[in-house]
């Protein structure tokens, strides 16, 4: 089968609809399992032709065997291809991109390994989805590849994991459920773990260390992009302190350190400038528990920020994640038992103006509360979000933005069936309390 070289026109000649790149990595193995589940569940019109890609044939085979076993099958069948390809070898990346309509890129930290994949996809007419929570990578790709991706008719969509689909789509869901105009939303994340506790693979820790060390460059990058400011409509959302007691949850909360706020802002900017929708202000917080947890966190945070300032400190942080994160980040990642016992809830408190009220005058007069809840965020909810974003890109093509480009999830998927698809797979969006004046 000849692999098409252009954009959408030749897409039908490509042997695969979807390739998981970095399939044998810690997160990649769970994404493979989730793709196998989607393929078996008949979520796509016609069968899904897909492949796994990575450096080692043995490891890729082992991942396919593990996925088959987890789905209770003897094997995944000959319809699943196997591509050898290395992030350091541009020719192999180009060959992969030419054979598929969509690459799910699981190779991070993206600031080191993300761009070659984006470049290969854009040059060779394949769309690309990643699960990066690294604003600098996401916005850097926008600056460098947005125009080219638009020319080629391909979509590059970052942060399609737990960072930041629940937040970005949650804000849009809240907006769509409010009768009137939503102008401000705050979200509060609660992660519950079972008796085994919870932990995160140290790949995420590395991304955070490098990202925080590089804040200055992020500011320079944003200057270069020259974003138009997003207008504030309605009452200005107040920024809360570094630690505050939350009466709703009867525990302490701190600002959420992930990329959610920057991703939501990019979506809101796009929806405002391109579709003339009213932009929503957004603040993200995480519930951390009682006073004891707050004190522990403050000590850890101060130590972390001190070490971040020096290269030897960053080396220590990267070498001993378990020690410096009090066991929250480990080189092995969580056990299956830990994952099975963990879940998240993100609660959204929205305010706005009832139908027929001008948001430019007076105080907000309606409120709404919604939530997104799901299984363990890092390795169960993230693969679900990534794969369903991929399914939406392939299946809801008519509802995507008219032209290709580099998008945030909310900008790309606001008109698609992504929320419905997520609901069916256990990442559930619901209204907790109806709008009340």
Tab-separated table of N, CA, C and O in Angstrom, residues 297-409:
chain	number	residue	atom	x	y	z
A	297	UNK	N	3.354	20.551	52.741
A	297	UNK	CA	3.466	21.063	51.373
A	297	UNK	C	4.320	22.314	51.306
A	297	UNK	O	5.110	22.492	50.396
A	298	UNK	N	4.134	23.205	52.312
A	298	UNK	CA	4.891	24.466	52.308
A	298	UNK	C	6.383	24.165	52.436
A	298	UNK	O	7.195	24.730	51.716
A	299	UNK	N	6.744	23.243	53.342
A	299	UNK	CA	8.158	22.888	53.500
A	299	UNK	C	8.718	22.315	52.203
A	299	UNK	O	9.776	22.715	51.741
A	300	UNK	N	7.968	21.367	51.622
A	300	UNK	CA	8.417	20.729	50.375
A	300	UNK	C	8.548	21.781	49.272
A	300	UNK	O	9.515	21.788	48.509
A	301	UNK	N	7.578	22.687	49.216
A	301	UNK	CA	7.560	23.727	48.179
A	301	UNK	C	8.741	24.674	48.289
A	301	UNK	O	9.387	25.009	47.294
A	302	UNK	N	9.061	25.074	49.519
A	302	UNK	CA	10.175	26.006	49.730
A	302	UNK	C	11.490	25.336	49.324
A	302	UNK	O	12.316	25.912	48.614
A	303	UNK	N	11.660	24.072	49.740
A	303	UNK	CA	12.873	23.315	49.399
A	303	UNK	C	12.993	23.172	47.885
A	303	UNK	O	14.054	23.398	47.299
A	304	UNK	N	11.876	22.825	47.256
A	304	UNK	CA	11.833	22.634	45.803
A	304	UNK	C	12.268	23.923	45.092
A	304	UNK	O	13.137	23.911	44.227
A	305	UNK	N	11.677	25.045	45.493
A	305	UNK	CA	11.976	26.319	44.815
A	305	UNK	C	13.424	26.755	45.037
A	305	UNK	O	14.047	27.334	44.151
A	306	UNK	N	13.967	26.457	46.223
A	306	UNK	CA	15.371	26.788	46.487
A	306	UNK	C	16.289	25.971	45.571
A	306	UNK	O	17.209	26.512	44.953
A	307	UNK	N	16.027	24.659	45.483
A	307	UNK	CA	16.879	23.789	44.669
A	307	UNK	C	16.768	24.101	43.179
A	307	UNK	O	17.724	23.952	42.426
A	308	UNK	N	15.569	24.550	42.780
A	308	UNK	CA	15.315	24.871	41.362
A	308	UNK	C	16.255	25.948	40.838
A	308	UNK	O	16.522	26.026	39.662
A	309	UNK	N	16.706	26.822	41.746
A	309	UNK	CA	17.469	28.004	41.313
A	309	UNK	C	18.871	27.637	40.818
A	309	UNK	O	19.504	28.419	40.127
A	310	UNK	N	19.352	26.448	41.193
A	310	UNK	CA	20.737	26.081	40.853
A	310	UNK	C	20.753	24.787	40.053
A	310	UNK	O	19.970	23.882	40.306
A	311	UNK	N	21.723	24.704	39.113
A	311	UNK	CA	21.721	23.506	38.260
A	311	UNK	C	22.008	22.246	39.086
A	311	UNK	O	21.433	21.193	38.829
A	312	UNK	N	22.869	22.337	40.123
A	312	UNK	CA	23.121	21.131	40.923
A	312	UNK	C	21.861	20.749	41.704
A	312	UNK	O	21.576	19.570	41.910
A	313	UNK	N	21.090	21.752	42.105
A	313	UNK	CA	19.825	21.502	42.804
A	313	UNK	C	18.829	20.785	41.901
A	313	UNK	O	18.168	19.825	42.310
A	314	UNK	N	18.756	21.224	40.643
A	314	UNK	CA	17.847	20.580	39.677
A	314	UNK	C	18.277	19.140	39.431
A	314	UNK	O	17.452	18.246	39.322
A	315	UNK	N	19.619	18.927	39.374
A	315	UNK	CA	20.123	17.554	39.192
A	315	UNK	C	19.693	16.655	40.350
A	315	UNK	O	19.316	15.503	40.146
A	316	UNK	N	19.789	17.205	41.577
A	316	UNK	CA	19.369	16.431	42.757
A	316	UNK	C	17.887	16.089	42.680
A	316	UNK	O	17.480	14.956	42.942
A	317	UNK	N	17.073	17.096	42.315
A	317	UNK	CA	15.623	16.890	42.217
A	317	UNK	C	15.311	15.771	41.221
A	317	UNK	O	14.439	14.937	41.449
A	318	UNK	N	16.042	15.778	40.087
A	318	UNK	CA	15.763	14.805	39.038
A	318	UNK	C	16.273	13.418	39.420
A	318	UNK	O	15.662	12.403	39.112
A	319	UNK	N	17.382	13.387	40.159
A	319	UNK	CA	17.969	12.100	40.544
A	319	UNK	C	17.165	11.405	41.652
A	319	UNK	O	17.056	10.192	41.687
A	320	UNK	N	16.616	12.208	42.585
A	320	UNK	CA	15.925	11.605	43.736
A	320	UNK	C	14.478	12.083	43.852
A	320	UNK	O	14.107	12.727	44.833
A	321	UNK	N	13.653	11.796	42.844
A	321	UNK	CA	12.270	12.305	42.873
A	321	UNK	C	11.499	11.838	44.105
A	321	UNK	O	10.747	12.593	44.700
A	322	UNK	N	11.734	10.582	44.481
A	322	UNK	CA	10.971	10.000	45.575
A	322	UNK	C	11.238	10.746	46.886
A	322	UNK	O	10.323	11.082	47.636
A	323	UNK	N	12.519	11.033	47.124
A	323	UNK	CA	12.907	11.720	48.362
A	323	UNK	C	12.307	13.133	48.411
A	323	UNK	O	11.691	13.530	49.397
A	324	UNK	N	12.471	13.897	47.327
A	324	UNK	CA	12.068	15.306	47.358
A	324	UNK	C	10.559	15.511	47.214
A	324	UNK	O	10.045	16.593	47.450
A	325	UNK	N	9.832	14.466	46.798
A	325	UNK	CA	8.380	14.623	46.667
A	325	UNK	C	7.654	13.837	47.755
A	325	UNK	O	6.459	13.600	47.650
A	326	UNK	N	8.404	13.425	48.777
A	326	UNK	CA	7.833	12.632	49.881
A	326	UNK	C	7.086	11.398	49.331
A	326	UNK	O	5.969	11.092	49.753
A	327	UNK	N	7.702	10.748	48.345
A	327	UNK	CA	7.145	9.500	47.829
A	327	UNK	C	6.044	9.640	46.798
A	327	UNK	O	5.492	8.656	46.315
A	328	UNK	N	5.708	10.892	46.442
A	328	UNK	CA	4.597	11.078	45.482
A	328	UNK	C	5.001	10.770	44.044
A	328	UNK	O	4.163	10.437	43.219
A	329	UNK	N	6.296	10.965	43.737
A	329	UNK	CA	6.787	10.673	42.385
A	329	UNK	C	7.847	9.584	42.495
A	329	UNK	O	8.764	9.703	43.301
A	330	UNK	N	7.733	8.524	41.684
A	330	UNK	CA	8.710	7.435	41.748
A	330	UNK	C	9.139	7.046	40.348
A	330	UNK	O	8.414	7.280	39.378
A	331	UNK	N	10.332	6.452	40.271
A	331	UNK	CA	10.847	6.028	38.963
A	331	UNK	C	10.061	4.837	38.416
A	331	UNK	O	10.050	4.587	37.224
A	332	UNK	N	9.425	4.083	39.314
A	332	UNK	CA	8.652	2.909	38.868
A	332	UNK	C	7.225	3.278	38.468
A	332	UNK	O	6.582	2.573	37.721
A	333	UNK	N	6.715	4.405	39.025
A	333	UNK	CA	5.314	4.746	38.768
A	333	UNK	C	4.391	3.946	39.672
A	333	UNK	O	4.842	3.098	40.444
A	334	UNK	N	3.089	4.193	39.593
A	334	UNK	CA	2.142	3.547	40.499
A	334	UNK	C	1.932	2.076	40.160
A	334	UNK	O	2.103	1.667	39.017
A	335	UNK	N	1.540	1.297	41.162
A	335	UNK	CA	1.162	-0.096	40.918
A	335	UNK	C	-0.285	-0.124	40.417
A	335	UNK	O	-1.020	0.862	40.566
A	336	UNK	N	-0.689	-1.263	39.866
A	336	UNK	CA	-2.069	-1.392	39.389
A	336	UNK	C	-3.060	-1.165	40.540
A	336	UNK	O	-4.086	-0.517	40.376
A	337	UNK	N	-2.703	-1.686	41.731
A	337	UNK	CA	-3.582	-1.529	42.898
A	337	UNK	C	-3.753	-0.063	43.266
A	337	UNK	O	-4.856	0.396	43.589
A	338	UNK	N	-2.630	0.682	43.221
A	338	UNK	CA	-2.714	2.115	43.537
A	338	UNK	C	-3.613	2.828	42.524
A	338	UNK	O	-4.441	3.662	42.887
A	339	UNK	N	-3.459	2.471	41.253
A	339	UNK	CA	-4.272	3.118	40.208
A	339	UNK	C	-5.750	2.780	40.385
A	339	UNK	O	-6.603	3.650	40.281
A	340	UNK	N	-6.024	1.514	40.669
A	340	UNK	CA	-7.422	1.100	40.828
A	340	UNK	C	-8.100	1.822	41.993
A	340	UNK	O	-9.313	2.016	41.980
A	341	UNK	N	-7.301	2.204	43.002
A	341	UNK	CA	-7.888	2.847	44.180
A	341	UNK	C	-7.972	4.360	44.110
A	341	UNK	O	-8.417	5.011	45.060
A	342	UNK	N	-7.521	4.940	42.991
A	342	UNK	CA	-7.429	6.407	42.891
A	342	UNK	C	-8.477	6.960	41.924
A	342	UNK	O	-8.799	6.330	40.926
A	343	UNK	N	-9.012	8.130	42.260
A	343	UNK	CA	-9.974	8.794	41.361
A	343	UNK	C	-9.856	10.301	41.538
A	343	UNK	O	-9.237	10.775	42.484
A	344	UNK	N	-10.438	11.039	40.600
A	344	UNK	CA	-10.406	12.505	40.734
A	344	UNK	C	-11.796	13.090	40.543
A	344	UNK	O	-12.650	12.504	39.876
A	345	UNK	N	-11.995	14.248	41.155
A	345	UNK	CA	-13.200	15.045	40.910
A	345	UNK	C	-12.752	16.486	40.712
A	345	UNK	O	-11.976	17.009	41.502
A	346	UNK	N	-13.205	17.091	39.636
A	346	UNK	CA	-12.932	18.506	39.405
A	346	UNK	C	-14.276	19.219	39.442
A	346	UNK	O	-15.161	18.925	38.629
A	347	UNK	N	-14.430	20.110	40.420
A	347	UNK	CA	-15.709	20.803	40.602
A	347	UNK	C	-15.586	22.227	40.073
A	347	UNK	O	-14.611	22.923	40.386
A	348	UNK	N	-16.552	22.637	39.267
A	348	UNK	CA	-16.518	23.968	38.635
A	348	UNK	C	-17.621	24.845	39.224
A	348	UNK	O	-18.796	24.447	39.199
A	349	UNK	N	-17.219	25.999	39.744
A	349	UNK	CA	-18.203	26.985	40.213
A	349	UNK	C	-18.209	28.129	39.214
A	349	UNK	O	-17.220	28.838	39.063
A	350	UNK	N	-19.335	28.259	38.497
A	350	UNK	CA	-19.418	29.287	37.471
A	350	UNK	C	-20.360	30.400	37.878
A	350	UNK	O	-21.304	30.177	38.634
A	351	UNK	N	-20.077	31.609	37.392
A	351	UNK	CA	-21.009	32.721	37.608
A	351	UNK	C	-21.177	33.471	36.301
A	351	UNK	O	-20.315	33.434	35.427
A	352	UNK	N	-22.320	34.118	36.190
A	352	UNK	CA	-22.566	34.854	34.955
A	352	UNK	C	-23.840	35.676	35.034
A	352	UNK	O	-24.296	36.031	36.127
A	353	UNK	N	-24.402	35.941	33.871
A	353	UNK	CA	-25.525	36.869	33.756
A	353	UNK	C	-26.679	36.156	33.063
A	353	UNK	O	-26.475	35.492	32.042
A	354	UNK	N	-27.875	36.308	33.636
A	354	UNK	CA	-29.035	35.607	33.073
A	354	UNK	C	-29.350	36.135	31.671
A	354	UNK	O	-28.893	37.217	31.289
A	355	UNK	N	-30.122	35.353	30.923
A	355	UNK	CA	-30.478	35.747	29.554
A	355	UNK	C	-31.109	37.134	29.572
A	355	UNK	O	-31.949	37.426	30.417
A	356	UNK	N	-30.694	37.957	28.644
A	356	UNK	CA	-31.277	39.296	28.554
A	356	UNK	C	-30.609	40.317	29.467
A	356	UNK	O	-30.943	41.498	29.424
A	357	UNK	N	-29.655	39.876	30.312
A	357	UNK	CA	-28.927	40.829	31.169
A	357	UNK	C	-27.603	41.159	30.497
A	357	UNK	O	-26.942	40.256	29.971
A	358	UNK	N	-27.204	42.426	30.523
A	358	UNK	CA	-25.961	42.825	29.875
A	358	UNK	C	-24.781	42.571	30.822
A	358	UNK	O	-24.702	43.183	31.880
A	359	UNK	N	-23.863	41.666	30.438
A	359	UNK	CA	-22.732	41.355	31.328
A	359	UNK	C	-21.798	42.544	31.560
A	359	UNK	O	-20.948	42.483	32.436
A	360	UNK	N	-21.975	43.617	30.766
A	360	UNK	CA	-21.081	44.762	30.969
A	360	UNK	C	-21.546	45.647	32.122
A	360	UNK	O	-20.840	46.543	32.553
A	361	UNK	N	-22.777	45.388	32.587
A	361	UNK	CA	-23.298	46.203	33.693
A	361	UNK	C	-23.647	45.347	34.897
A	361	UNK	O	-24.216	44.272	34.754
A	362	UNK	N	-23.317	45.845	36.078
A	362	UNK	CA	-23.783	45.192	37.305
A	362	UNK	C	-23.058	43.908	37.637
A	362	UNK	O	-22.142	43.465	36.947
A	363	UNK	N	-23.529	43.305	38.723
A	363	UNK	CA	-22.879	42.098	39.243
A	363	UNK	C	-23.471	40.858	38.600
A	363	UNK	O	-24.619	40.857	38.174
A	364	UNK	N	-22.686	39.742	38.583
A	364	UNK	CA	-23.239	38.485	38.058
A	364	UNK	C	-24.486	38.106	38.855
A	364	UNK	O	-24.530	38.309	40.065
A	365	UNK	N	-25.507	37.586	38.173
A	365	UNK	CA	-26.753	37.266	38.880
A	365	UNK	C	-27.187	35.811	38.719
A	365	UNK	O	-28.276	35.432	39.111
A	366	UNK	N	-26.312	34.954	38.107
A	366	UNK	CA	-26.608	33.511	38.101
A	366	UNK	C	-25.353	32.721	38.452
A	366	UNK	O	-24.232	33.140	38.152
A	367	UNK	N	-25.608	31.576	39.084
A	367	UNK	CA	-24.493	30.684	39.448
A	367	UNK	C	-24.810	29.284	38.949
A	367	UNK	O	-25.973	28.921	38.809
A	368	UNK	N	-23.743	28.502	38.739
A	368	UNK	CA	-23.929	27.108	38.335
A	368	UNK	C	-22.765	26.301	38.901
A	368	UNK	O	-21.654	26.832	39.055
A	369	UNK	N	-23.022	25.047	39.231
A	369	UNK	CA	-21.951	24.168	39.683
A	369	UNK	C	-21.981	22.887	38.857
A	369	UNK	O	-23.023	22.247	38.728
A	370	UNK	N	-20.835	22.541	38.268
A	370	UNK	CA	-20.738	21.317	37.465
A	370	UNK	C	-19.543	20.511	37.954
A	370	UNK	O	-18.735	21.024	38.729
A	371	UNK	N	-19.423	19.270	37.472
A	371	UNK	CA	-18.202	18.547	37.834
A	371	UNK	C	-17.792	17.579	36.733
A	371	UNK	O	-18.602	17.133	35.922
A	372	UNK	N	-16.490	17.309	36.728
A	372	UNK	CA	-15.946	16.261	35.872
A	372	UNK	C	-15.303	15.274	36.821
A	372	UNK	O	-14.495	15.663	37.659
A	373	UNK	N	-15.721	14.007	36.735
A	373	UNK	CA	-15.048	13.056	37.607
A	373	UNK	C	-14.625	11.834	36.819
A	373	UNK	O	-15.199	11.530	35.766
A	374	UNK	N	-13.596	11.181	37.323
A	374	UNK	CA	-13.086	10.047	36.569
A	374	UNK	C	-12.124	9.222	37.385
A	374	UNK	O	-11.869	9.498	38.556
A	375	UNK	N	-11.555	8.190	36.730
A	375	UNK	CA	-10.626	7.297	37.419
A	375	UNK	C	-9.267	7.971	37.641
A	375	UNK	O	-9.114	9.162	37.375
A	376	UNK	N	-8.286	7.206	38.085
A	376	UNK	CA	-6.936	7.713	38.352
A	376	UNK	C	-6.477	8.617	37.207
A	376	UNK	O	-6.564	8.241	36.045
A	377	UNK	N	-6.011	9.855	37.540
A	377	UNK	CA	-5.776	10.849	36.483
A	377	UNK	C	-4.641	10.535	35.508
A	377	UNK	O	-4.777	10.701	34.306
A	378	UNK	N	-3.498	10.046	36.029
A	378	UNK	CA	-2.299	9.992	35.197
A	378	UNK	C	-2.281	8.916	34.139
A	378	UNK	O	-1.860	9.146	33.004
A	379	UNK	N	-2.762	7.696	34.485
A	379	UNK	CA	-2.538	6.566	33.586
A	379	UNK	C	-3.817	5.824	33.230
A	379	UNK	O	-3.794	4.862	32.481
A	380	UNK	N	-4.965	6.290	33.775
A	380	UNK	CA	-6.259	5.736	33.338
A	380	UNK	C	-7.054	6.840	32.636
A	380	UNK	O	-7.426	6.703	31.474
A	381	UNK	N	-7.253	7.978	33.320
A	381	UNK	CA	-8.013	9.078	32.698
A	381	UNK	C	-7.250	9.705	31.529
A	381	UNK	O	-7.842	10.064	30.512
A	382	UNK	N	-5.920	9.832	31.657
A	382	UNK	CA	-5.139	10.453	30.571
A	382	UNK	C	-5.229	9.655	29.271
A	382	UNK	O	-5.537	10.226	28.217
A	383	UNK	N	-4.997	8.324	29.297
A	383	UNK	CA	-5.181	7.572	28.045
A	383	UNK	C	-6.604	7.656	27.493
A	383	UNK	O	-6.797	7.744	26.277
A	384	UNK	N	-7.619	7.642	28.389
A	384	UNK	CA	-9.004	7.764	27.904
A	384	UNK	C	-9.175	9.095	27.186
A	384	UNK	O	-9.696	9.164	26.061
A	385	UNK	N	-8.693	10.180	27.818
A	385	UNK	CA	-8.840	11.519	27.218
A	385	UNK	C	-8.107	11.594	25.881
A	385	UNK	O	-8.642	12.089	24.879
A	386	UNK	N	-6.886	11.080	25.845
A	386	UNK	CA	-6.081	11.154	24.627
A	386	UNK	C	-6.723	10.366	23.486
A	386	UNK	O	-6.825	10.840	22.353
A	387	UNK	N	-7.155	9.140	23.791
A	387	UNK	CA	-7.717	8.284	22.743
A	387	UNK	C	-9.060	8.831	22.263
A	387	UNK	O	-9.341	8.843	21.055
A	388	UNK	N	-9.880	9.324	23.169
A	388	UNK	CA	-11.175	9.885	22.739
A	388	UNK	C	-10.986	11.186	21.951
A	388	UNK	O	-11.758	11.482	21.038
A	389	UNK	N	-9.939	11.947	22.291
A	389	UNK	CA	-9.605	13.127	21.470
A	389	UNK	C	-9.233	12.657	20.061
A	389	UNK	O	-9.663	13.244	19.057
A	390	UNK	N	-8.473	11.565	19.988
A	390	UNK	CA	-8.106	10.994	18.684
A	390	UNK	C	-9.312	10.513	17.906
A	390	UNK	O	-9.453	10.777	16.708
A	391	UNK	N	-10.218	9.820	18.601
A	391	UNK	CA	-11.447	9.327	17.952
A	391	UNK	C	-12.261	10.519	17.437
A	391	UNK	O	-12.768	10.507	16.306
A	392	UNK	N	-12.367	11.580	18.247
A	392	UNK	CA	-13.103	12.781	17.813
A	392	UNK	C	-12.460	13.408	16.588
A	392	UNK	O	-13.147	13.862	15.673
A	393	UNK	N	-11.130	13.436	16.566
A	393	UNK	CA	-10.434	14.031	15.427
A	393	UNK	C	-10.715	13.228	14.149
A	393	UNK	O	-10.943	13.793	13.077
A	394	UNK	N	-10.747	11.906	14.277
A	394	UNK	CA	-10.987	11.060	13.102
A	394	UNK	C	-12.463	11.013	12.700
A	394	UNK	O	-12.794	11.011	11.523
A	395	UNK	N	-13.353	10.988	13.705
A	395	UNK	CA	-14.777	10.752	13.436
A	395	UNK	C	-15.614	12.027	13.297
A	395	UNK	O	-16.614	12.029	12.609
A	396	UNK	N	-15.228	13.075	14.029
A	396	UNK	CA	-16.043	14.308	14.023
A	396	UNK	C	-15.385	15.387	13.160
A	396	UNK	O	-15.463	16.574	13.458
A	397	UNK	N	-14.702	14.937	12.088
A	397	UNK	CA	-13.881	15.865	11.289
A	397	UNK	C	-14.655	17.109	10.847
A	397	UNK	O	-14.110	18.214	10.823
A	398	UNK	N	-15.948	16.935	10.534
A	398	UNK	CA	-16.739	18.071	10.024
A	398	UNK	C	-16.954	19.137	11.101
A	398	UNK	O	-17.249	20.294	10.790
A	399	UNK	N	-16.780	18.763	12.385
A	399	UNK	CA	-17.022	19.716	13.483
A	399	UNK	C	-15.741	20.360	13.998
A	399	UNK	O	-15.775	21.175	14.915
A	400	UNK	N	-14.588	20.001	13.411
A	400	UNK	CA	-13.323	20.615	13.837
A	400	UNK	C	-13.230	22.020	13.256
A	400	UNK	O	-13.986	22.366	12.347
A	401	UNK	N	-12.292	22.866	13.753
A	401	UNK	CA	-12.112	24.179	13.113
A	401	UNK	C	-11.878	23.999	11.609
A	401	UNK	O	-11.286	22.997	11.189
A	402	UNK	N	-12.355	24.982	10.816
A	402	UNK	CA	-12.340	24.838	9.352
A	402	UNK	C	-10.958	24.568	8.804
A	402	UNK	O	-10.781	23.838	7.850
A	403	UNK	N	-9.932	25.221	9.408
A	403	UNK	CA	-8.602	24.958	8.857
A	403	UNK	C	-7.703	24.329	9.912
A	403	UNK	O	-7.933	24.474	11.109
A	404	UNK	N	-6.691	23.611	9.425
A	404	UNK	CA	-5.734	22.988	10.339
A	404	UNK	C	-4.971	24.044	11.114
A	404	UNK	O	-5.153	25.247	10.920
A	405	UNK	N	-4.085	23.590	12.000
A	405	UNK	CA	-3.289	24.508	12.797
A	405	UNK	C	-2.923	23.870	14.116
A	405	UNK	O	-3.193	22.690	14.345
A	406	UNK	N	-2.277	24.655	14.979
A	406	UNK	CA	-1.909	24.182	16.314
A	406	UNK	C	-2.962	24.691	17.291
A	406	UNK	O	-3.153	25.910	17.424
A	407	UNK	N	-3.665	23.779	17.943
A	407	UNK	CA	-4.818	24.145	18.767
A	407	UNK	C	-4.703	23.603	20.183
A	407	UNK	O	-4.036	22.586	20.424
A	408	UNK	N	-5.436	24.263	21.102
A	408	UNK	CA	-5.670	23.685	22.423
A	408	UNK	C	-6.938	22.818	22.298
A	408	UNK	O	-7.709	22.985	21.356
A	409	UNK	N	-7.185	21.898	23.263
A	409	UNK	CA	-8.341	20.993	23.112
A	409	UNK	C	-9.677	21.717	22.972
A	409	UNK	O	-10.478	21.369	22.109
